[in-house]
PDB file of C-alpha atoms in Angstrom:
ATOM      1  CA  MET A 165    -115.738  92.810 115.798  1.00  0.00           C
ATOM      2  CA  ALA A 166    -116.635  96.324 116.936  1.00  0.00           C
ATOM      3  CA  ASP A 167    -113.533  98.174 115.686  1.00  0.00           C
ATOM      4  CA  PRO A 168    -113.479  96.825 112.095  1.00  0.00           C
ATOM      5  CA  LEU A 169    -117.249  97.327 111.827  1.00  0.00           C
ATOM      6  CA  ALA A 170    -116.913 100.908 113.053  1.00  0.00           C
ATOM      7  CA  ALA A 171    -114.249 101.516 110.409  1.00  0.00           C
ATOM      8  CA  ALA A 172    -116.425  99.965 107.692  1.00  0.00           C
ATOM      9  CA  TRP A 173    -119.543 101.887 108.664  1.00  0.00           C
ATOM     10  CA  GLY A 174    -117.921 105.202 109.554  1.00  0.00           C
ATOM     11  CA  GLN A 175    -119.625 105.430 112.933  1.00  0.00           C
ATOM     12  CA  PRO A 176    -119.105 104.106 116.466  1.00  0.00           C
ATOM     13  CA  VAL A 177    -120.235 100.556 117.238  1.00  0.00           C
ATOM     14  CA  PRO A 178    -120.719 100.502 121.011  1.00  0.00           C
ATOM     15  CA  VAL A 179    -120.873  97.139 122.768  1.00  0.00           C
ATOM     16  CA  GLU A 180    -123.463  96.935 125.510  1.00  0.00           C
ATOM     17  CA  ASN A 181    -123.497  93.861 127.738  1.00  0.00           C
ATOM     18  CA  ARG A 182    -127.003  92.857 128.801  1.00  0.00           C
ATOM     19  CA  ALA A 183    -126.457  89.937 131.159  1.00  0.00           C
ATOM     20  CA  GLY A 184    -129.049  87.806 132.909  1.00  0.00           C
ATOM     21  CA  ALA A 185    -131.254  84.721 132.501  1.00  0.00           C
ATOM     22  CA  ASP A 186    -128.721  82.922 130.295  1.00  0.00           C
ATOM     23  CA  GLY A 187    -128.890  85.682 127.705  1.00  0.00           C
ATOM     24  CA  VAL A 188    -132.672  86.002 127.571  1.00  0.00           C
ATOM     25  CA  ILE A 189    -132.685  89.611 128.839  1.00  0.00           C
ATOM     26  CA  GLY A 190    -130.301  90.876 126.169  1.00  0.00           C
ATOM     27  CA  THR A 191    -131.910  88.802 123.435  1.00  0.00           C
ATOM     28  CA  GLU A 192    -135.313  90.286 124.199  1.00  0.00           C
ATOM     29  CA  VAL A 193    -133.829  93.764 123.630  1.00  0.00           C
ATOM     30  CA  VAL A 194    -132.862  92.663 120.117  1.00  0.00           C
ATOM     31  CA  ALA A 195    -136.280  91.123 119.452  1.00  0.00           C
ATOM     32  CA  ARG A 196    -138.035  94.398 120.347  1.00  0.00           C
ATOM     33  CA  ALA A 197    -135.696  96.672 118.330  1.00  0.00           C
ATOM     34  CA  ALA A 198    -136.550  98.318 115.028  1.00  0.00           C
ATOM     35  CA  PRO A 199    -135.427  96.223 112.013  1.00  0.00           C
ATOM     36  CA  ASP A 200    -133.105  98.912 110.688  1.00  0.00           C
ATOM     37  CA  GLY A 201    -129.746  97.242 111.435  1.00  0.00           C
ATOM     38  CA  HIS A 202    -128.820  99.589 114.266  1.00  0.00           C
ATOM     39  CA  VAL A 203    -129.346  97.005 117.017  1.00  0.00           C
ATOM     40  CA  LEU A 204    -127.714  93.605 116.653  1.00  0.00           C
ATOM     41  CA  GLY A 205    -127.116  90.848 119.149  1.00  0.00           C
ATOM     42  CA  LEU A 206    -124.139  88.558 119.625  1.00  0.00           C
ATOM     43  CA  VAL A 207    -125.540  85.389 121.163  1.00  0.00           C
ATOM     44  CA  SER A 208    -124.426  81.807 121.675  1.00  0.00           C
ATOM     45  CA  VAL A 209    -125.829  78.316 121.224  1.00  0.00           C
ATOM     46  CA  GLY A 210    -127.812  79.251 124.321  1.00  0.00           C
ATOM     47  CA  HIS A 211    -130.220  81.045 121.972  1.00  0.00           C
ATOM     48  CA  PRO A 212    -131.771  77.816 120.604  1.00  0.00           C
ATOM     49  CA  VAL A 213    -131.090  75.835 123.797  1.00  0.00           C
ATOM     50  CA  ASN A 214    -132.945  78.307 126.038  1.00  0.00           C
ATOM     51  CA  ALA A 215    -136.269  77.231 124.552  1.00  0.00           C
ATOM     52  CA  ALA A 216    -135.795  73.913 126.375  1.00  0.00           C
ATOM     53  CA  TYR A 217    -135.356  75.646 129.750  1.00  0.00           C
ATOM     54  CA  TYR A 218    -137.488  78.785 129.714  1.00  0.00           C
ATOM     55  CA  LYS A 219    -140.892  80.091 128.714  1.00  0.00           C
ATOM     56  CA  LEU A 220    -139.389  82.814 126.566  1.00  0.00           C
ATOM     57  CA  PRO A 221    -140.768  86.340 125.974  1.00  0.00           C
ATOM     58  CA  TYR A 222    -140.029  85.919 122.244  1.00  0.00           C
ATOM     59  CA  ASP A 223    -140.069  83.197 119.594  1.00  0.00           C
ATOM     60  CA  THR A 224    -136.558  81.776 119.060  1.00  0.00           C
ATOM     61  CA  MET A 225    -136.908  81.607 115.276  1.00  0.00           C
ATOM     62  CA  ARG A 226    -139.755  83.883 114.199  1.00  0.00           C
ATOM     63  CA  ASP A 227    -138.707  87.051 116.051  1.00  0.00           C
ATOM     64  CA  PHE A 228    -135.160  87.323 114.647  1.00  0.00           C
ATOM     65  CA  SER A 229    -133.109  87.861 111.520  1.00  0.00           C
ATOM     66  CA  PHE A 230    -130.029  85.647 111.368  1.00  0.00           C
ATOM     67  CA  VAL A 231    -126.890  87.435 110.140  1.00  0.00           C
ATOM     68  CA  THR A 232    -123.940  85.022 110.431  1.00  0.00           C
ATOM     69  CA  GLN A 233    -122.260  82.470 112.618  1.00  0.00           C
ATOM     70  CA  THR A 234    -119.163  83.855 114.330  1.00  0.00           C
ATOM     71  CA  THR A 235    -117.361  81.033 116.157  1.00  0.00           C
ATOM     72  CA  SER A 236    -117.385  77.388 117.133  1.00  0.00           C
ATOM     73  CA  THR A 237    -115.830  75.922 120.281  1.00  0.00           C
ATOM     74  CA  PRO A 238    -115.970  72.206 121.135  1.00  0.00           C
ATOM     75  CA  LEU A 239    -116.443  70.778 124.597  1.00  0.00           C
ATOM     76  CA  VAL A 240    -114.058  68.404 126.320  1.00  0.00           C
ATOM     77  CA  LEU A 241    -115.160  65.405 128.352  1.00  0.00           C
ATOM     78  CA  CYS A 242    -112.888  65.578 131.370  1.00  0.00           C
ATOM     79  CA  ALA A 243    -112.463  63.967 134.783  1.00  0.00           C
ATOM     80  CA  ALA A 244    -110.102  63.931 137.755  1.00  0.00           C
ATOM     81  CA  LYS A 245    -106.723  62.383 136.987  1.00  0.00           C
ATOM     82  CA  ASN A 246    -107.501  59.304 139.108  1.00  0.00           C
ATOM     83  CA  PHE A 247    -110.996  58.672 137.707  1.00  0.00           C
ATOM     84  CA  ALA A 248    -111.530  55.036 136.702  1.00  0.00           C
ATOM     85  CA  ALA A 249    -112.108  55.669 132.975  1.00  0.00           C
ATOM     86  CA  ASN A 250    -109.678  57.066 130.400  1.00  0.00           C
ATOM     87  CA  THR A 251    -111.865  56.873 127.277  1.00  0.00           C
ATOM     88  CA  PRO A 252    -115.576  57.341 126.469  1.00  0.00           C
ATOM     89  CA  ALA A 253    -115.956  53.559 126.041  1.00  0.00           C
ATOM     90  CA  GLU A 254    -114.416  52.950 129.466  1.00  0.00           C
ATOM     91  CA  LEU A 255    -116.694  55.622 130.944  1.00  0.00           C
ATOM     92  CA  VAL A 256    -119.792  53.857 129.604  1.00  0.00           C
ATOM     93  CA  ALA A 257    -118.582  50.468 130.860  1.00  0.00           C
ATOM     94  CA  HIS A 258    -117.754  51.958 134.275  1.00  0.00           C
ATOM     95  CA  ALA A 259    -121.109  53.737 134.556  1.00  0.00           C
ATOM     96  CA  LYS A 260    -123.059  50.596 133.685  1.00  0.00           C
ATOM     97  CA  LYS A 261    -121.206  48.597 136.333  1.00  0.00           C
ATOM     98  CA  ASN A 262    -121.290  51.406 138.898  1.00  0.00           C
ATOM     99  CA  PRO A 263    -124.634  53.269 138.822  1.00  0.00           C
ATOM    100  CA  GLY A 264    -124.555  56.808 140.122  1.00  0.00           C
ATOM    101  CA  VAL A 265    -121.785  58.372 138.014  1.00  0.00           C
ATOM    102  CA  THR A 266    -122.224  62.139 138.352  1.00  0.00           C
ATOM    103  CA  PHE A 267    -121.621  64.997 135.941  1.00  0.00           C
ATOM    104  CA  ALA A 268    -121.175  68.696 136.642  1.00  0.00           C
ATOM    105  CA  GLY A 269    -123.418  70.942 134.579  1.00  0.00           C
ATOM    106  CA  THR A 270    -123.704  74.708 134.354  1.00  0.00           C
ATOM    107  CA  GLY A 271    -126.651  75.022 131.983  1.00  0.00           C
ATOM    108  CA  GLY A 272    -127.050  75.083 128.233  1.00  0.00           C
ATOM    109  CA  VAL A 273    -125.051  72.621 126.167  1.00  0.00           C
ATOM    110  CA  VAL A 274    -122.643  71.994 129.070  1.00  0.00           C
ATOM    111  CA  ARG A 275    -125.587  70.434 130.882  1.00  0.00           C
ATOM    112  CA  LEU A 276    -127.281  68.799 127.887  1.00  0.00           C
ATOM    113  CA  ALA A 277    -124.189  67.236 126.226  1.00  0.00           C
ATOM    114  CA  PRO A 278    -123.852  64.571 128.954  1.00  0.00           C
ATOM    115  CA  VAL A 279    -127.620  64.078 128.853  1.00  0.00           C
ATOM    116  CA  LEU A 280    -127.434  63.366 125.117  1.00  0.00           C
ATOM    117  CA  PHE A 281    -124.356  61.162 125.618  1.00  0.00           C
ATOM    118  CA  GLY A 282    -126.197  59.151 128.242  1.00  0.00           C
ATOM    119  CA  GLN A 283    -129.265  58.790 126.040  1.00  0.00           C
ATOM    120  CA  GLN A 284    -127.238  57.594 123.056  1.00  0.00           C
ATOM    121  CA  THR A 285    -125.211  55.094 125.094  1.00  0.00           C
ATOM    122  CA  GLY A 286    -127.898  53.835 127.455  1.00  0.00           C
ATOM    123  CA  THR A 287    -125.947  55.205 130.394  1.00  0.00           C
ATOM    124  CA  GLU A 288    -127.402  56.645 133.604  1.00  0.00           C
ATOM    125  CA  LEU A 289    -125.573  59.828 134.577  1.00  0.00           C
ATOM    126  CA  THR A 290    -126.629  62.019 137.496  1.00  0.00           C
ATOM    127  CA  TYR A 291    -126.711  65.800 137.083  1.00  0.00           C
ATOM    128  CA  VAL A 292    -125.032  67.983 139.718  1.00  0.00           C
ATOM    129  CA  PRO A 293    -125.747  71.702 139.087  1.00  0.00           C
ATOM    130  CA  TYR A 294    -123.137  74.455 139.341  1.00  0.00           C
ATOM    131  CA  ARG A 295    -123.340  78.170 138.622  1.00  0.00           C
ATOM    132  CA  GLY A 296    -120.224  78.078 136.468  1.00  0.00           C
ATOM    133  CA  SER A 297    -117.027  76.231 135.588  1.00  0.00           C
ATOM    134  CA  THR A 298    -115.049  78.030 138.295  1.00  0.00           C
ATOM    135  CA  GLN A 299    -117.349  76.572 140.934  1.00  0.00           C
ATOM    136  CA  ALA A 300    -117.393  73.088 139.378  1.00  0.00           C
ATOM    137  CA  HIS A 301    -113.673  72.556 138.794  1.00  0.00           C
ATOM    138  CA  PRO A 302    -112.551  72.164 142.440  1.00  0.00           C
ATOM    139  CA  ASP A 303    -115.123  69.411 143.013  1.00  0.00           C
ATOM    140  CA  LEU A 304    -114.209  67.790 139.703  1.00  0.00           C
ATOM    141  CA  MET A 305    -110.484  67.796 140.474  1.00  0.00           C
ATOM    142  CA  ALA A 306    -111.150  66.404 143.962  1.00  0.00           C
ATOM    143  CA  GLY A 307    -113.356  63.635 142.609  1.00  0.00           C
ATOM    144  CA  ARG A 308    -116.466  64.829 144.432  1.00  0.00           C
ATOM    145  CA  VAL A 309    -118.177  64.884 141.032  1.00  0.00           C
ATOM    146  CA  ASP A 310    -117.064  62.394 138.381  1.00  0.00           C
ATOM    147  CA  ILE A 311    -117.078  64.018 134.939  1.00  0.00           C
ATOM    148  CA  MET A 312    -117.850  67.234 133.106  1.00  0.00           C
ATOM    149  CA  PHE A 313    -118.423  68.237 129.505  1.00  0.00           C
ATOM    150  CA  ASP A 314    -116.847  71.697 129.684  1.00  0.00           C
ATOM    151  CA  THR A 315    -115.663  74.157 127.069  1.00  0.00           C
ATOM    152  CA  VAL A 316    -112.074  73.585 125.996  1.00  0.00           C
ATOM    153  CA  PRO A 317    -110.904  77.101 127.033  1.00  0.00           C
ATOM    154  CA  ALA A 318    -112.407  76.733 130.517  1.00  0.00           C
ATOM    155  CA  ALA A 319    -110.863  73.321 131.235  1.00  0.00           C
ATOM    156  CA  LEU A 320    -107.603  73.631 129.315  1.00  0.00           C
ATOM    157  CA  VAL A 321    -105.391  75.039 132.083  1.00  0.00           C
ATOM    158  CA  HIS A 322    -106.354  72.196 134.435  1.00  0.00           C
ATOM    159  CA  ILE A 323    -105.784  69.583 131.728  1.00  0.00           C
ATOM    160  CA  GLN A 324    -102.371  71.038 130.928  1.00  0.00           C
ATOM    161  CA  SER A 325    -101.435  71.043 134.632  1.00  0.00           C
ATOM    162  CA  GLY A 326    -102.481  67.407 135.017  1.00  0.00           C
ATOM    163  CA  ALA A 327    -105.222  68.142 137.552  1.00  0.00           C
ATOM    164  CA  LEU A 328    -107.819  66.945 135.047  1.00  0.00           C
ATOM    165  CA  LYS A 329    -107.572  64.430 132.219  1.00  0.00           C
ATOM    166  CA  ALA A 330    -109.304  64.714 128.869  1.00  0.00           C
ATOM    167  CA  LEU A 331    -111.169  61.608 127.731  1.00  0.00           C
ATOM    168  CA  ALA A 332    -112.382  63.088 124.428  1.00  0.00           C
ATOM    169  CA  THR A 333    -113.575  66.263 122.751  1.00  0.00           C
ATOM    170  CA  THR A 334    -116.974  66.772 121.165  1.00  0.00           C
ATOM    171  CA  GLY A 335    -116.401  68.578 117.876  1.00  0.00           C
ATOM    172  CA  ALA A 336    -116.539  67.265 114.337  1.00  0.00           C
ATOM    173  CA  LYS A 337    -112.724  67.403 114.336  1.00  0.00           C
ATOM    174  CA  ARG A 338    -110.039  67.425 117.014  1.00  0.00           C
ATOM    175  CA  ALA A 339    -109.557  70.595 119.028  1.00  0.00           C
ATOM    176  CA  PRO A 340    -106.345  72.398 118.018  1.00  0.00           C
ATOM    177  CA  GLN A 341    -105.561  73.033 121.695  1.00  0.00           C
ATOM    178  CA  LEU A 342    -105.749  69.256 122.393  1.00  0.00           C
ATOM    179  CA  PRO A 343    -104.567  67.638 119.152  1.00  0.00           C
ATOM    180  CA  GLU A 344    -103.720  64.326 120.827  1.00  0.00           C
ATOM    181  CA  VAL A 345    -107.231  63.900 122.258  1.00  0.00           C
ATOM    182  CA  PRO A 346    -109.694  62.108 119.933  1.00  0.00           C
ATOM    183  CA  THR A 347    -113.258  63.227 119.408  1.00  0.00           C
ATOM    184  CA  ILE A 348    -116.093  61.148 120.823  1.00  0.00           C
ATOM    185  CA  GLY A 349    -117.238  60.582 117.251  1.00  0.00           C
ATOM    186  CA  GLU A 350    -113.971  59.036 116.095  1.00  0.00           C
ATOM    187  CA  ALA A 351    -113.199  57.183 119.324  1.00  0.00           C
ATOM    188  CA  PHE A 352    -116.535  55.692 120.247  1.00  0.00           C
ATOM    189  CA  LEU A 353    -119.834  57.212 119.102  1.00  0.00           C
ATOM    190  CA  PRO A 354    -119.955  58.186 115.397  1.00  0.00           C
ATOM    191  CA  GLY A 355    -121.936  61.335 114.737  1.00  0.00           C
ATOM    192  CA  PHE A 356    -121.869  62.632 118.305  1.00  0.00           C
ATOM    193  CA  GLU A 357    -121.224  66.379 118.317  1.00  0.00           C
ATOM    194  CA  ALA A 358    -121.718  69.143 120.855  1.00  0.00           C
ATOM    195  CA  ALA A 359    -120.253  72.605 120.619  1.00  0.00           C
ATOM    196  CA  THR A 360    -120.784  76.116 121.804  1.00  0.00           C
ATOM    197  CA  TRP A 361    -120.930  78.696 119.051  1.00  0.00           C
ATOM    198  CA  GLY A 362    -121.704  82.334 118.490  1.00  0.00           C
ATOM    199  CA  MET A 363    -123.886  84.162 115.996  1.00  0.00           C
ATOM    200  CA  VAL A 364    -125.012  87.649 115.117  1.00  0.00           C
ATOM    201  CA  ILE A 365    -128.764  88.204 115.091  1.00  0.00           C
ATOM    202  CA  GLY A 366    -131.063  91.144 114.562  1.00  0.00           C
ATOM    203  CA  PRO A 367    -134.778  91.746 114.948  1.00  0.00           C
ATOM    204  CA  ALA A 368    -137.122  90.091 112.483  1.00  0.00           C
ATOM    205  CA  GLY A 369    -137.969  92.038 109.359  1.00  0.00           C
ATOM    206  CA  ILE A 370    -134.569  93.439 108.359  1.00  0.00           C
ATOM    207  CA  PRO A 371    -134.859  94.038 104.595  1.00  0.00           C
ATOM    208  CA  ALA A 372    -133.059  91.491 102.408  1.00  0.00           C
ATOM    209  CA  GLY A 373    -130.605  94.013 100.951  1.00  0.00           C
ATOM    210  CA  LEU A 374    -129.632  95.356 104.357  1.00  0.00           C
ATOM    211  CA  LEU A 375    -129.338  91.830 105.784  1.00  0.00           C
ATOM    212  CA  ALA A 376    -126.984  90.896 102.952  1.00  0.00           C
ATOM    213  CA  LYS A 377    -124.819  93.949 103.700  1.00  0.00           C
ATOM    214  CA  LEU A 378    -124.755  93.196 107.417  1.00  0.00           C
ATOM    215  CA  ASN A 379    -123.695  89.647 106.621  1.00  0.00           C
ATOM    216  CA  ALA A 380    -120.926  90.748 104.249  1.00  0.00           C
ATOM    217  CA  ASP A 381    -119.564  93.352 106.666  1.00  0.00           C
ATOM    218  CA  CYS A 382    -119.684  91.042 109.718  1.00  0.00           C
ATOM    219  CA  VAL A 383    -118.012  88.208 107.790  1.00  0.00           C
ATOM    220  CA  ALA A 384    -115.279  90.582 106.600  1.00  0.00           C
ATOM    221  CA  ALA A 385    -114.718  91.781 110.172  1.00  0.00           C
ATOM    222  CA  LEU A 386    -114.547  88.235 111.508  1.00  0.00           C
ATOM    223  CA  ARG A 387    -112.007  87.186 108.881  1.00  0.00           C
ATOM    224  CA  ARG A 388    -109.574  89.984 109.652  1.00  0.00           C
ATOM    225  CA  PRO A 389    -106.307  88.417 110.924  1.00  0.00           C
ATOM    226  CA  GLU A 390    -106.335  90.274 114.230  1.00  0.00           C
ATOM    227  CA  VAL A 391    -109.916  89.147 114.921  1.00  0.00           C
ATOM    228  CA  VAL A 392    -109.087  85.540 114.027  1.00  0.00           C
ATOM    229  CA  ASP A 393    -106.010  85.687 116.265  1.00  0.00           C
ATOM    230  CA  ARG A 394    -108.000  87.118 119.161  1.00  0.00           C
ATOM    231  CA  HIS A 395    -110.541  84.315 118.915  1.00  0.00           C
ATOM    232  CA  THR A 396    -107.747  81.719 118.718  1.00  0.00           C
ATOM    233  CA  VAL A 397    -106.285  83.039 121.978  1.00  0.00           C
ATOM    234  CA  LEU A 398    -109.731  82.612 123.520  1.00  0.00           C
ATOM    235  CA  GLY A 399    -109.916  79.014 122.270  1.00  0.00           C
ATOM    236  CA  ALA A 400    -112.542  79.613 119.598  1.00  0.00           C
ATOM    237  CA  GLU A 401    -112.447  78.980 115.851  1.00  0.00           C
ATOM    238  CA  VAL A 402    -113.903  81.682 113.605  1.00  0.00           C
ATOM    239  CA  VAL A 403    -116.710  80.192 111.502  1.00  0.00           C
ATOM    240  CA  THR A 404    -118.890  82.326 109.236  1.00  0.00           C
ATOM    241  CA  SER A 405    -122.066  81.556 107.331  1.00  0.00           C
ATOM    242  CA  SER A 406    -124.828  82.997 105.205  1.00  0.00           C
ATOM    243  CA  PRO A 407    -128.034  84.141 106.925  1.00  0.00           C
ATOM    244  CA  GLU A 408    -129.884  81.056 105.653  1.00  0.00           C
ATOM    245  CA  GLU A 409    -127.133  78.696 106.815  1.00  0.00           C
ATOM    246  CA  MET A 410    -127.268  80.301 110.241  1.00  0.00           C
ATOM    247  CA  ARG A 411    -131.042  79.954 110.395  1.00  0.00           C
ATOM    248  CA  ARG A 412    -130.825  76.258 109.494  1.00  0.00           C
ATOM    249  CA  LEU A 413    -128.148  75.611 112.122  1.00  0.00           C
ATOM    250  CA  CYS A 414    -130.149  77.408 114.815  1.00  0.00           C
ATOM    251  CA  LEU A 415    -133.296  75.431 113.986  1.00  0.00           C
ATOM    252  CA  ALA A 416    -131.387  72.126 113.926  1.00  0.00           C
ATOM    253  CA  GLU A 417    -129.777  72.846 117.302  1.00  0.00           C
ATOM    254  CA  MET A 418    -133.113  73.879 118.774  1.00  0.00           C
ATOM    255  CA  GLU A 419    -134.656  70.569 117.705  1.00  0.00           C
ATOM    256  CA  LYS A 420    -131.637  68.484 118.767  1.00  0.00           C
ATOM    257  CA  TRP A 421    -131.240  69.870 122.268  1.00  0.00           C
ATOM    258  CA  GLY A 422    -134.961  70.335 122.798  1.00  0.00           C
ATOM    259  CA  ASP A 423    -135.505  66.643 122.064  1.00  0.00           C
ATOM    260  CA  ALA A 424    -132.736  65.659 124.507  1.00  0.00           C
ATOM    261  CA  ALA A 425    -134.236  67.909 127.198  1.00  0.00           C
ATOM    262  CA  ARG A 426    -137.752  66.527 126.726  1.00  0.00           C
ATOM    263  CA  LYS A 427    -136.519  62.939 126.973  1.00  0.00           C
ATOM    264  CA  ALA A 428    -134.734  63.896 130.192  1.00  0.00           C
ATOM    265  CA  GLY A 429    -137.932  65.335 131.637  1.00  0.00           C
ATOM    266  CA  ILE A 430    -136.755  68.958 131.567  1.00  0.00           C
ATOM    267  CA  VAL A 431    -139.782  71.272 131.444  1.00  0.00           C
ATOM    268  CA  PRO A 432    -139.501  74.957 130.438  1.00  0.00           C
ATOM    269  CA  GLN A 433    -140.000  77.202 133.461  1.00  0.00           C
TER     270      GLN A 433
END
C-alpha cells in the first residue's frame, strides 16, 4: 500500500517493521502515537486475539482508531496424506474413537481454530506448540502430529505436492487456491469460520474528518489492480471496510476467540 499512498499524499510513506510478542510491540507504538494520521499500524487478527494470551500494555478497542480492513485469508485443515480421516466428519469420528489426536499450533487463530472446532464438536484435541509453520510441517507430513489448521498460503505447496491433504477450509466461501476443497461450514459444521485478516489502525482520537480521508485513501490504494494482484499472489483476498465495520469485526473477533480461549483454560500472561 505504501507506494500508492505516497503518490496520493505527496510524501514518502516509510514502512517500519516492529516485530516481537505477536505484534504487541509494534501495536503499542501506534497506541502511544499522536492522533494526527502520521503513524498508522498494519496489524492482523492477532490484534483482537492477543487479549486472550497477554496482559497488554494498551486496551485493544479503546486505545485505537480503526481505519479499514485490508485482507482476509482462510485457514486449511490439513493432515499427512496417510492420516485416517479425509473429511471433518471423519476426523471427529476418528478422534472420538481414538483419544489423543494432536494438532500443531503456532499461536493466534492457528492455535485457537482447532480449539473452537473441538469445542463445537465435542472432540478432544491435544495442542502441540510450534514456533511457526516451517517448524510444524515436517512433523505434520511425517505423522508425528496429526492435524493442523494452517493458513492456505503456508500449507499450499505441501498440499499441491501431495505431502499433505486438505480436509476442508475455514472461510465463509471456498478458497480460490483450493476450489475443490469444501469449507467446514458447508461440509460438516454450519457457521464455523476462522480466518486471518489484516487491518489498518491508528491511535485513538483521530478526528472524524481525517479518519474518513485515511479510510478513503487506504481503500483506494488497496483496490488498485497491482495491489490486488500482489495480495492474490500471497494467497490473500483484498477486503475493505468502513471504520465502523472494522471496529465491529474486531470486537466480534475479540469476543469469539476470547470465549474459546477461556473455555480452554488459557489465561493471559
